[in-house]
Amino acid sequence: VRVVAVSPDDEEVTYRFQKELALTQTLLLDPGGEIARAYGATRLGGWLPTKRLSYLIGQDGKVVAVHHAELAIEGHLTLADEG
């Protein structure tokens, strides 16, 4: 399983976040929101912060499972472990 996170923040903010939390997964920058729109993570056309979503995508490129939780991180971690 490869975990990839997507951030709407700029490079400096994303790098600081990755360093502070000692994250090892790949972080993709999405300041224009293209990835967020493609995966249904935007709110009110991008006027509000993006939704916190996790997708489990199979090797065939199809979405196998989705987890949506704004505050409880555990479900996101569980979904990553399932992959």
Coordinates of C-alpha atoms in Angstrom, one line a residue:
V1 CA 0.0 0.0 0.0
R2 CA 1.2 3.5 -0.8
V3 CA -0.2 6.3 1.2
V4 CA -0.5 9.7 -0.6
A5 CA -1.8 12.8 1.1
V6 CA -3.1 15.9 -0.8
S7 CA -2.9 19.4 0.7
P8 CA -4.5 22.6 -0.6
D9 CA -1.8 24.5 1.3
D10 CA 1.3 26.0 -0.4
E11 CA 4.7 24.2 -0.4
E12 CA 6.0 26.0 2.8
V13 CA 3.0 25.2 4.9
T14 CA 2.8 21.6 3.7
Y15 CA 6.5 21.0 4.3
R16 CA 6.3 22.4 7.8
F17 CA 3.3 20.2 8.5
Q18 CA 5.1 17.1 7.2
K19 CA 8.2 17.9 9.2
E20 CA 6.3 18.7 12.5
L21 CA 4.4 15.4 12.3
A22 CA 7.4 13.4 10.9
L23 CA 5.2 12.1 8.1
T24 CA 6.8 9.7 5.7
Q25 CA 4.1 9.5 3.1
T26 CA 4.1 11.4 -0.1
L27 CA 2.3 14.8 0.1
L28 CA 1.0 16.2 -3.1
L29 CA 0.4 20.0 -3.4
D30 CA -3.0 21.0 -4.7
P31 CA -3.2 24.8 -4.2
G32 CA -5.6 25.2 -7.2
G33 CA -7.9 22.5 -5.9
E34 CA -7.9 20.3 -9.0
I35 CA -7.4 17.0 -7.1
A36 CA -9.9 18.1 -4.4
R37 CA -12.6 18.8 -7.0
A38 CA -11.9 15.5 -8.8
Y39 CA -12.4 13.5 -5.6
G40 CA -15.4 15.5 -4.2
A41 CA -13.5 17.1 -1.4
T42 CA -14.5 20.8 -2.0
R43 CA -17.2 22.7 -0.2
L44 CA -19.2 25.6 -1.7
G45 CA -17.0 25.6 -4.8
G46 CA -13.8 25.9 -2.9
W47 CA -14.9 28.8 -0.6
L48 CA -14.6 26.7 2.5
P49 CA -11.8 24.4 3.6
T50 CA -11.7 21.0 1.9
K51 CA -13.3 17.9 3.4
R52 CA -11.0 15.4 5.2
L53 CA -11.5 12.3 3.1
S54 CA -9.5 9.1 2.7
Y55 CA -9.8 6.8 -0.3
L56 CA -8.6 3.2 -0.7
I57 CA -7.9 2.8 -4.3
G58 CA -7.2 -0.7 -5.7
Q59 CA -4.4 -1.6 -8.1
D60 CA -6.9 -1.4 -10.9
G61 CA -7.4 2.3 -10.2
K62 CA -11.0 1.9 -8.8
V63 CA -12.1 3.3 -5.4
V64 CA -12.5 0.4 -3.0
A65 CA -13.5 2.3 0.1
V66 CA -14.0 5.9 1.3
H67 CA -13.8 7.3 4.9
H68 CA -15.0 10.8 5.7
A69 CA -14.4 12.3 9.2
E70 CA -13.4 15.8 10.0
L71 CA -12.1 15.3 13.5
A72 CA -11.6 11.6 14.2
I73 CA -8.3 10.6 12.6
E74 CA -8.5 6.9 13.6
G75 CA -10.8 5.9 10.7
H76 CA -8.4 7.4 8.2
L77 CA -5.5 5.4 9.8
T78 CA -7.6 2.2 9.8
L79 CA -8.5 2.6 6.2
A80 CA -4.8 3.0 5.3
D81 CA -3.9 -0.1 7.4
E82 CA -6.6 -2.1 5.5
G83 CA -4.8 -1.5 2.2

